[in-house]
Amino acid sequence: MELNERAELDTSQANDLGRGSGGGGGGMGIPIPGGGGRGGIIGIVVAVLIALLGGGFGLNAMTNGDEGGQAGGGDLEQACGTANPDRLDDARCRNLLFVNSIQAYWQKEYPELGNGKYEPTDTNFFQAAVNTGCGQADSGVGPFYCPADKFVYIDLSFYDELATRFGAKGEFAQPYVLAHEYGHHVQDLLGTNAKAGQGDQSGPRSASVRLELQADCYAGAWAKHATESKDKTGREPLFKSITEADISQAVDTAEAIGDDSIQERSGGKVNPDQFTHGTSEQRKRWFTKGYEGGDPKNCDTFGTDQL
């Protein structure tokens, strides 16, 4: 994976909340029902921070007493501007580039799904804990999407956990994580989240598993077209290149965070009745299906018995 150092990033798509207590509502903690989070929050073993998937509720922002991240990017505008020659060494700026690419893809592709225009949303970087429209959460729940305020949330230290605890050390694991979370945003816009909420939330064929596998497939579809995405000016590509080795890193990450793999790592027996995200094999296969076809219309996990 080679990023374009000349790309002009759109800092309006992310906020750096820092450490503090900004952001959305509420005292209730983020729910982590039975082994998984709603819409993708990881959680199967609460102790394990797993997560590459986004889900559903809560956070609790931060910023040392400030009011949280500012709309329009806050200090990201200066940190991630082209005047800073070292900006892509900053994890926030690299992840901002990933977000820009993912949303550029959906701006183009979403209308093809027949539901009008894509509605962009921000990613909020936080540290340790955060408040959101879904409630409160700390870094232990992993990255997630909150349907109530329609933001993606991530403590960037999660990537260290992903590498050390789950062995997903490849750099392309990072955009895969974000692409999965934005897959949940797309599902929210399409009404898929709401429909899935009416079905079973655990089990090998549950609505929760179908939702997560579809988000993996959406991430694969984005990866297929990632090098086509342009920067804020519309002239410079965001990625110079993405290799098959990068795609293999995403596949390895998907495999590392399957329900069965996580249950085994936690020291317990594999219990399909508690599956919420899909097995390692399923997650790998659905990401690959999205990547090979490059079309989110091929990601209908709700219309098949072949999960």
CSV table of C-alpha atoms in Angstrom, one decimal:
chain,number,residue,atom,x,y,z
A,1,MET,CA,0.0,0.0,0.0
A,2,GLU,CA,1.5,3.3,-1.1
A,3,LEU,CA,-0.3,6.5,-0.1
A,4,ASN,CA,-0.1,9.7,-2.2
A,5,GLU,CA,1.8,12.3,-0.3
A,6,ARG,CA,0.5,15.0,-2.6
A,7,ALA,CA,-3.2,14.2,-1.9
A,8,GLU,CA,-5.2,17.0,-0.3
A,9,LEU,CA,-7.3,15.5,2.5
A,10,ASP,CA,-10.8,16.5,3.4
A,11,THR,CA,-10.5,17.1,7.1
A,12,SER,CA,-14.2,17.8,7.4
A,13,GLN,CA,-14.8,14.0,7.5
A,14,ALA,CA,-13.1,13.4,10.8
A,15,ASN,CA,-12.8,14.9,14.3
A,16,ASP,CA,-10.1,14.4,16.9
A,17,LEU,CA,-12.0,14.3,20.2
A,18,GLY,CA,-8.9,13.7,22.2
A,19,ARG,CA,-9.4,12.7,25.8
A,20,GLY,CA,-12.3,14.1,27.7
A,21,SER,CA,-16.1,13.9,27.6
A,22,GLY,CA,-17.5,15.4,24.4
A,23,GLY,CA,-19.9,14.0,22.0
A,24,GLY,CA,-23.4,12.7,22.1
A,25,GLY,CA,-25.7,11.5,24.7
A,26,GLY,CA,-26.0,9.8,27.6
A,27,GLY,CA,-25.1,7.9,30.6
A,28,MET,CA,-26.0,4.4,29.5
A,29,GLY,CA,-23.1,2.2,28.6
A,30,ILE,CA,-22.8,0.7,25.2
A,31,PRO,CA,-24.7,-2.5,25.1
A,32,ILE,CA,-22.7,-5.6,24.2
A,33,PRO,CA,-25.4,-8.3,24.1
A,34,GLY,CA,-24.4,-11.8,24.2
A,35,GLY,CA,-21.0,-11.9,22.6
A,36,GLY,CA,-21.3,-9.2,20.1
A,37,GLY,CA,-22.2,-5.7,19.6
A,38,ARG,CA,-25.1,-4.4,17.7
A,39,GLY,CA,-24.4,-3.8,14.1
A,40,GLY,CA,-20.9,-4.9,14.5
A,41,ILE,CA,-19.3,-3.9,17.7
A,42,ILE,CA,-17.2,-6.5,18.6
A,43,GLY,CA,-17.5,-7.8,21.9
A,44,ILE,CA,-17.9,-11.4,21.8
A,45,VAL,CA,-15.5,-11.7,24.6
A,46,VAL,CA,-15.8,-8.5,26.4
A,47,ALA,CA,-12.3,-8.9,27.7
A,48,VAL,CA,-11.0,-9.0,24.2
A,49,LEU,CA,-11.1,-5.9,22.5
A,50,ILE,CA,-12.0,-7.3,19.2
A,51,ALA,CA,-13.1,-5.6,16.8
A,52,LEU,CA,-13.1,-4.8,13.5
A,53,LEU,CA,-16.5,-4.1,13.1
A,54,GLY,CA,-18.7,-1.7,14.0
A,55,GLY,CA,-21.6,-1.8,15.6
A,56,GLY,CA,-23.9,-0.1,17.4
A,57,PHE,CA,-23.8,1.9,20.5
A,58,GLY,CA,-22.1,4.3,22.6
A,59,LEU,CA,-19.1,6.2,23.6
A,60,ASN,CA,-17.6,8.8,25.6
A,61,ALA,CA,-15.4,11.4,24.1
A,62,MET,CA,-12.6,13.3,25.3
A,63,THR,CA,-10.4,16.2,25.2
A,64,ASN,CA,-8.9,17.2,28.5
A,65,GLY,CA,-11.9,19.2,29.4
A,66,ASP,CA,-12.4,20.8,26.0
A,67,GLU,CA,-15.6,20.3,24.2
A,68,GLY,CA,-14.5,17.4,22.0
A,69,GLY,CA,-13.6,17.5,18.3
A,70,GLN,CA,-14.6,20.5,16.3
A,71,ALA,CA,-16.6,20.1,13.1
A,72,GLY,CA,-14.5,20.6,10.1
A,73,GLY,CA,-11.6,18.6,11.5
A,74,GLY,CA,-10.4,20.8,14.4
A,75,ASP,CA,-6.6,20.6,14.6
A,76,LEU,CA,-6.6,18.0,11.9
A,77,GLU,CA,-6.7,20.8,9.3
A,78,GLN,CA,-3.2,21.9,10.3
A,79,ALA,CA,-1.8,18.4,11.1
A,80,CYS,CA,-3.1,16.8,7.9
A,81,GLY,CA,-2.6,19.8,5.5
A,82,THR,CA,-0.2,19.5,2.6
A,83,ALA,CA,2.1,22.1,4.2
A,84,ASN,CA,3.1,19.4,6.8
A,85,PRO,CA,5.6,17.1,5.0
A,86,ASP,CA,5.3,14.5,7.7
A,87,ARG,CA,1.5,14.3,7.9
A,88,LEU,CA,1.2,10.8,6.6
A,89,ASP,CA,3.3,9.7,9.5
A,90,ASP,CA,0.4,10.7,11.8
A,91,ALA,CA,-2.0,7.9,12.3
A,92,ARG,CA,-4.9,10.4,12.3
A,93,CYS,CA,-4.0,11.7,8.9
A,94,ARG,CA,-3.5,8.2,7.4
A,95,ASN,CA,-6.9,7.1,8.7
A,96,LEU,CA,-8.4,10.3,7.5
A,97,LEU,CA,-7.1,9.4,4.0
A,98,PHE,CA,-8.7,6.0,4.3
A,99,VAL,CA,-12.0,7.6,5.3
A,100,ASN,CA,-11.8,10.0,2.4
A,101,SER,CA,-11.3,7.1,0.0
A,102,ILE,CA,-14.1,5.0,1.5
A,103,GLN,CA,-16.6,7.8,1.3
A,104,ALA,CA,-15.5,8.8,-2.2
A,105,TYR,CA,-16.3,5.2,-3.2
A,106,TRP,CA,-19.8,5.3,-1.6
A,107,GLN,CA,-20.6,8.7,-3.1
A,108,LYS,CA,-20.3,7.0,-6.5
A,109,GLU,CA,-21.6,3.6,-5.7
A,110,TYR,CA,-24.4,4.1,-3.3
A,111,PRO,CA,-26.9,5.6,-5.8
A,112,GLU,CA,-26.5,2.3,-7.8
A,113,LEU,CA,-28.2,0.5,-4.9
A,114,GLY,CA,-31.4,2.5,-5.7
A,115,ASN,CA,-31.8,4.5,-2.5
A,116,GLY,CA,-30.9,8.0,-3.5
A,117,LYS,CA,-27.7,9.8,-2.7
A,118,TYR,CA,-25.1,8.7,-0.2
A,119,GLU,CA,-25.0,10.8,3.0
A,120,PRO,CA,-21.4,11.2,4.3
A,121,THR,CA,-20.6,10.9,8.0
A,122,ASP,CA,-17.6,11.6,10.1
A,123,THR,CA,-15.2,9.4,11.9
A,124,ASN,CA,-14.4,10.5,15.5
A,125,PHE,CA,-11.0,9.7,16.9
A,126,PHE,CA,-11.0,9.3,20.6
A,127,GLN,CA,-8.8,8.1,23.4
A,128,ALA,CA,-9.8,5.8,26.2
A,129,ALA,CA,-13.5,6.7,26.4
A,130,VAL,CA,-16.2,8.7,24.6
A,131,ASN,CA,-19.9,9.7,24.8
A,132,THR,CA,-22.1,9.2,21.8
A,133,GLY,CA,-25.7,9.2,20.8
A,134,CYS,CA,-25.6,5.5,21.6
A,135,GLY,CA,-24.3,5.9,25.1
A,136,GLN,CA,-20.9,5.7,26.7
A,137,ALA,CA,-18.1,3.4,25.6
A,138,ASP,CA,-14.4,2.9,26.2
A,139,SER,CA,-11.6,1.6,24.0
A,140,GLY,CA,-12.3,-1.9,25.0
A,141,VAL,CA,-15.3,-2.2,22.7
A,142,GLY,CA,-13.2,-1.6,19.6
A,143,PRO,CA,-14.1,0.5,16.6
A,144,PHE,CA,-17.9,0.9,16.0
A,145,TYR,CA,-20.6,2.7,14.2
A,146,CYS,CA,-23.4,4.4,16.2
A,147,PRO,CA,-26.7,4.5,14.3
A,148,ALA,CA,-28.2,7.1,16.7
A,149,ASP,CA,-25.7,9.8,15.7
A,150,LYS,CA,-24.5,8.2,12.5
A,151,PHE,CA,-20.8,8.5,13.4
A,152,VAL,CA,-17.9,6.0,13.2
A,153,TYR,CA,-15.8,5.9,16.4
A,154,ILE,CA,-12.3,4.6,16.9
A,155,ASP,CA,-9.5,4.8,19.4
A,156,LEU,CA,-6.5,4.4,17.1
A,157,SER,CA,-4.6,2.5,19.8
A,158,PHE,CA,-6.9,-0.4,18.7
A,159,TYR,CA,-4.6,-1.2,15.8
A,160,ASP,CA,-1.9,-2.0,18.3
A,161,GLU,CA,-4.3,-4.4,20.0
A,162,LEU,CA,-5.3,-5.9,16.7
A,163,ALA,CA,-1.6,-6.6,15.8
A,164,THR,CA,-0.5,-7.9,19.2
A,165,ARG,CA,-3.5,-9.9,20.4
A,166,PHE,CA,-4.9,-11.1,17.1
A,167,GLY,CA,-1.7,-11.2,15.0
A,168,ALA,CA,-3.2,-8.8,12.3
A,169,LYS,CA,-0.1,-6.8,11.8
A,170,GLY,CA,-0.5,-5.7,8.2
A,171,GLU,CA,-1.0,-2.0,7.5
A,172,PHE,CA,-4.0,-2.7,5.3
A,173,ALA,CA,-5.9,-4.0,8.3
A,174,GLN,CA,-6.5,-0.4,9.2
A,175,PRO,CA,-8.5,0.7,6.1
A,176,TYR,CA,-10.3,-2.7,6.2
A,177,VAL,CA,-11.5,-1.9,9.7
A,178,LEU,CA,-12.8,1.5,8.7
A,179,ALA,CA,-14.4,0.2,5.5
A,180,HIS,CA,-16.2,-2.4,7.6
A,181,GLU,CA,-17.6,0.4,9.9
A,182,TYR,CA,-18.7,2.5,6.9
A,183,GLY,CA,-20.4,-0.6,5.6
A,184,HIS,CA,-22.6,-0.4,8.7
A,185,HIS,CA,-23.3,3.3,7.9
A,186,VAL,CA,-24.4,2.2,4.4
A,187,GLN,CA,-26.6,-0.5,6.0
A,188,ASP,CA,-28.1,2.2,8.2
A,189,LEU,CA,-28.9,4.4,5.3
A,190,LEU,CA,-30.5,1.5,3.4
A,191,GLY,CA,-32.6,0.5,6.4
A,192,THR,CA,-30.8,-2.9,6.6
A,193,ASN,CA,-29.7,-2.2,10.2
A,194,ALA,CA,-33.3,-1.6,11.3
A,195,LYS,CA,-34.6,-4.7,9.6
A,196,ALA,CA,-31.7,-6.8,11.1
A,197,GLY,CA,-32.6,-5.5,14.6
A,198,GLN,CA,-35.9,-7.3,14.3
A,199,GLY,CA,-34.2,-10.7,13.8
A,200,ASP,CA,-32.1,-13.0,16.0
A,201,GLN,CA,-29.0,-11.3,17.4
A,202,SER,CA,-26.9,-14.4,17.9
A,203,GLY,CA,-26.5,-17.8,16.3
A,204,PRO,CA,-24.8,-19.0,13.1
A,205,ARG,CA,-27.7,-17.8,10.8
A,206,SER,CA,-28.7,-14.8,12.9
A,207,ALA,CA,-29.5,-11.3,11.5
A,208,SER,CA,-26.4,-10.1,13.4
A,209,VAL,CA,-24.1,-12.5,11.6
A,210,ARG,CA,-25.6,-11.6,8.2
A,211,LEU,CA,-25.2,-7.9,9.0
A,212,GLU,CA,-21.5,-8.3,9.8
A,213,LEU,CA,-20.7,-10.5,6.9
A,214,GLN,CA,-22.4,-8.0,4.5
A,215,ALA,CA,-20.2,-5.2,6.0
A,216,ASP,CA,-17.2,-7.4,5.3
A,217,CYS,CA,-18.3,-7.8,1.7
A,218,TYR,CA,-18.9,-4.1,1.4
A,219,ALA,CA,-15.3,-3.5,2.7
A,220,GLY,CA,-14.0,-5.9,0.0
A,221,ALA,CA,-16.0,-4.0,-2.7
A,222,TRP,CA,-14.4,-0.7,-1.7
A,223,ALA,CA,-10.9,-2.3,-1.6
A,224,LYS,CA,-11.3,-3.4,-5.2
A,225,HIS,CA,-11.8,0.2,-6.3
A,226,ALA,CA,-9.7,2.1,-3.7
A,227,THR,CA,-7.0,3.2,-6.1
A,228,GLU,CA,-9.7,5.0,-8.1
A,229,SER,CA,-10.6,7.4,-5.3
A,230,LYS,CA,-9.5,11.0,-5.7
A,231,ASP,CA,-8.5,13.6,-3.1
A,232,LYS,CA,-10.4,16.7,-2.1
A,233,THR,CA,-9.4,18.5,-5.3
A,234,GLY,CA,-10.6,15.6,-7.5
A,235,ARG,CA,-7.3,15.5,-9.3
A,236,GLU,CA,-4.9,13.4,-7.1
A,237,PRO,CA,-5.4,9.8,-6.3
A,238,LEU,CA,-5.4,9.0,-2.6
A,239,PHE,CA,-3.6,5.7,-3.0
A,240,LYS,CA,-0.7,5.3,-5.4
A,241,SER,CA,-1.0,1.5,-5.2
A,242,ILE,CA,-2.6,-1.4,-3.4
A,243,THR,CA,-1.1,-4.8,-3.8
A,244,GLU,CA,-2.3,-8.3,-3.5
A,245,ALA,CA,-0.2,-8.5,-0.4
A,246,ASP,CA,-2.3,-5.7,1.1
A,247,ILE,CA,-5.5,-7.6,0.2
A,248,SER,CA,-4.1,-10.7,1.9
A,249,GLN,CA,-3.6,-8.6,5.0
A,250,ALA,CA,-7.2,-7.6,5.0
A,251,VAL,CA,-8.2,-11.3,4.5
A,252,ASP,CA,-6.0,-12.4,7.3
A,253,THR,CA,-7.5,-9.7,9.6
A,254,ALA,CA,-11.0,-10.9,8.7
A,255,GLU,CA,-10.0,-14.4,9.5
A,256,ALA,CA,-8.4,-13.4,12.8
A,257,ILE,CA,-11.6,-11.9,14.2
A,258,GLY,CA,-14.1,-14.6,13.4
A,259,ASP,CA,-16.4,-15.7,16.2
A,260,ASP,CA,-14.9,-19.2,16.4
A,261,SER,CA,-11.3,-17.8,16.5
A,262,ILE,CA,-12.2,-15.3,19.2
A,263,GLN,CA,-13.9,-17.9,21.3
A,264,GLU,CA,-10.9,-20.2,21.0
A,265,ARG,CA,-8.5,-17.4,22.0
A,266,SER,CA,-10.6,-16.7,25.1
A,267,GLY,CA,-10.0,-20.2,26.3
A,268,GLY,CA,-13.6,-21.5,25.8
A,269,LYS,CA,-15.3,-23.9,23.5
A,270,VAL,CA,-16.6,-22.8,20.2
A,271,ASN,CA,-20.4,-22.2,20.7
A,272,PRO,CA,-22.2,-21.3,17.4
A,273,ASP,CA,-25.3,-20.2,19.4
A,274,GLN,CA,-23.3,-17.2,20.5
A,275,PHE,CA,-22.0,-16.2,17.1
A,276,THR,CA,-22.7,-12.6,16.2
A,277,HIS,CA,-20.1,-11.8,13.5
A,278,GLY,CA,-19.5,-15.0,11.6
A,279,THR,CA,-16.8,-17.6,11.6
A,280,SER,CA,-13.2,-16.9,10.4
A,281,GLU,CA,-13.9,-18.8,7.2
A,282,GLN,CA,-17.1,-16.8,6.5
A,283,ARG,CA,-15.6,-13.4,7.2
A,284,LYS,CA,-12.7,-14.2,4.9
A,285,ARG,CA,-15.0,-15.5,2.2
A,286,TRP,CA,-17.4,-12.6,2.2
A,287,PHE,CA,-14.6,-10.0,2.1
A,288,THR,CA,-13.1,-11.9,-0.8
A,289,LYS,CA,-16.5,-12.1,-2.6
A,290,GLY,CA,-16.8,-8.3,-2.3
A,291,TYR,CA,-13.2,-7.8,-3.5
A,292,GLU,CA,-13.4,-10.2,-6.4
A,293,GLY,CA,-16.7,-8.9,-7.7
A,294,GLY,CA,-16.2,-5.3,-6.8
A,295,ASP,CA,-19.9,-4.8,-6.6
A,296,PRO,CA,-21.9,-4.3,-3.4
A,297,LYS,CA,-25.0,-5.6,-5.1
A,298,ASN,CA,-23.3,-9.0,-4.8
A,299,CYS,CA,-23.3,-8.7,-1.0
A,300,ASP,CA,-26.8,-9.9,-0.2
A,301,THR,CA,-26.1,-12.0,2.9
A,302,PHE,CA,-29.8,-11.7,3.8
A,303,GLY,CA,-31.0,-13.4,0.6
A,304,THR,CA,-28.9,-16.6,0.8
A,305,ASP,CA,-28.7,-19.8,2.8
A,306,GLN,CA,-25.0,-20.1,1.9
A,307,LEU,CA,-23.5,-18.0,4.6
